[in-house]
Amino acid sequence: CVATRSYAVRPASAAAFFHANEYETLSVPQTIGNSSTHRRARVAQLSSPTSSKQMLDILGDQADAKFPIFHDAVSHAAGDASGSWTLAMVLFDVRA
């Protein structure tokens, strides 16, 4: 099912924005899994990043062993229950 004529606009701001495989600003029916719920909860525990390094630290976080933000061989060996793998992570610094 593809949503037609559906879009959402999120103005650019200085505030950090995180999402975990779900729509945050588009109002469409969706199923939100445990991994997304855990990842959002973990981000909420952290301070808002003020540097590129801090952003990458958050994206690479594995403190929630069962549902870490970053899924890799290390997280799976530590008990990652998501069944997911992080395929790519990119930080674009458009100010550079």
Tab-separated table of C-alpha atoms in Angstrom:
chain	number	residue	atom	x	y	z
A	1	CYS	CA	0.000	0.000	0.000
A	2	VAL	CA	1.444	3.347	-1.017
A	3	ALA	CA	0.113	6.543	0.507
A	4	THR	CA	-0.868	8.889	-2.285
A	5	ARG	CA	-0.771	12.636	-1.873
A	6	SER	CA	0.696	12.236	1.589
A	7	TYR	CA	3.576	14.339	2.743
A	8	ALA	CA	4.894	16.003	5.855
A	9	VAL	CA	7.107	19.025	6.276
A	10	ARG	CA	9.465	19.446	9.181
A	11	PRO	CA	11.171	22.848	9.243
A	12	ALA	CA	14.925	22.780	9.663
A	13	SER	CA	16.017	23.909	13.095
A	14	ALA	CA	18.942	23.773	15.480
A	15	ALA	CA	17.238	21.026	17.487
A	16	ALA	CA	18.366	17.458	16.891
A	17	PHE	CA	15.807	15.115	15.310
A	18	PHE	CA	15.856	11.328	15.608
A	19	HIS	CA	13.551	8.712	14.166
A	20	ALA	CA	13.695	4.926	14.250
A	21	ASN	CA	12.072	3.356	11.189
A	22	GLU	CA	8.763	5.109	11.651
A	23	TYR	CA	7.002	8.246	10.506
A	24	GLU	CA	7.206	11.030	13.082
A	25	THR	CA	5.499	13.858	11.203
A	26	LEU	CA	3.349	12.035	8.624
A	27	SER	CA	-0.007	10.827	9.893
A	28	VAL	CA	-0.425	7.386	8.306
A	29	PRO	CA	-1.334	3.997	9.758
A	30	GLN	CA	1.814	2.181	10.868
A	31	THR	CA	3.036	-0.567	13.133
A	32	ILE	CA	5.790	0.479	15.526
A	33	GLY	CA	8.010	-2.369	16.654
A	34	ASN	CA	9.860	-2.971	19.929
A	35	SER	CA	13.169	-1.966	18.391
A	36	SER	CA	11.891	1.473	17.372
A	37	THR	CA	10.253	2.020	20.770
A	38	HIS	CA	13.455	1.071	22.619
A	39	ARG	CA	15.653	3.157	20.352
A	40	ARG	CA	13.504	6.277	20.815
A	41	ALA	CA	13.492	5.702	24.586
A	42	ARG	CA	17.287	5.406	24.620
A	43	VAL	CA	17.726	8.630	22.632
A	44	ALA	CA	15.397	10.393	25.085
A	45	GLN	CA	17.798	9.450	27.921
A	46	LEU	CA	20.735	11.140	26.188
A	47	SER	CA	21.654	14.800	25.993
A	48	SER	CA	20.931	16.534	22.724
A	49	PRO	CA	24.102	16.415	20.609
A	50	THR	CA	26.070	19.606	19.994
A	51	SER	CA	28.772	18.169	17.737
A	52	SER	CA	29.185	15.686	14.906
A	53	LYS	CA	31.034	13.322	17.238
A	54	GLN	CA	28.177	13.349	19.724
A	55	MET	CA	25.712	12.629	16.910
A	56	LEU	CA	27.780	9.658	15.772
A	57	ASP	CA	28.091	8.452	19.380
A	58	ILE	CA	24.287	8.409	19.653
A	59	LEU	CA	23.854	6.661	16.301
A	60	GLY	CA	26.406	4.043	17.392
A	61	ASP	CA	24.947	3.563	20.876
A	62	GLN	CA	24.518	-0.013	22.132
A	63	ALA	CA	23.679	0.630	25.807
A	64	ASP	CA	20.274	-1.080	25.444
A	65	ALA	CA	21.678	-4.566	24.828
A	66	LYS	CA	18.343	-6.070	23.775
A	67	PHE	CA	17.377	-3.317	21.300
A	68	PRO	CA	20.433	-1.101	20.619
A	69	ILE	CA	20.373	1.890	18.305
A	70	PHE	CA	23.223	0.417	16.233
A	71	HIS	CA	22.868	-3.246	15.212
A	72	ASP	CA	26.030	-5.169	14.286
A	73	ALA	CA	27.923	-8.371	15.117
A	74	VAL	CA	28.931	-6.906	18.500
A	75	SER	CA	25.331	-6.113	19.470
A	76	HIS	CA	24.084	-9.515	18.321
A	77	ALA	CA	26.786	-11.286	20.344
A	78	ALA	CA	25.682	-9.208	23.377
A	79	GLY	CA	22.024	-10.286	23.097
A	80	ASP	CA	20.479	-8.013	20.452
A	81	ALA	CA	16.928	-9.408	20.096
A	82	SER	CA	15.846	-7.182	17.213
A	83	GLY	CA	16.814	-9.514	14.406
A	84	SER	CA	17.961	-6.381	12.582
A	85	TRP	CA	21.282	-5.130	11.260
A	86	THR	CA	22.355	-1.541	10.625
A	87	LEU	CA	23.197	-1.456	6.933
A	88	ALA	CA	24.490	2.094	6.770
A	89	MET	CA	24.921	5.185	8.879
A	90	VAL	CA	25.742	8.557	7.361
A	91	LEU	CA	26.310	12.021	8.782
A	92	PHE	CA	26.171	14.881	6.303
A	93	ASP	CA	27.585	18.149	7.584
A	94	VAL	CA	25.999	20.667	5.255
A	95	ARG	CA	27.797	23.553	6.980
A	96	ALA	CA	31.252	22.414	5.896
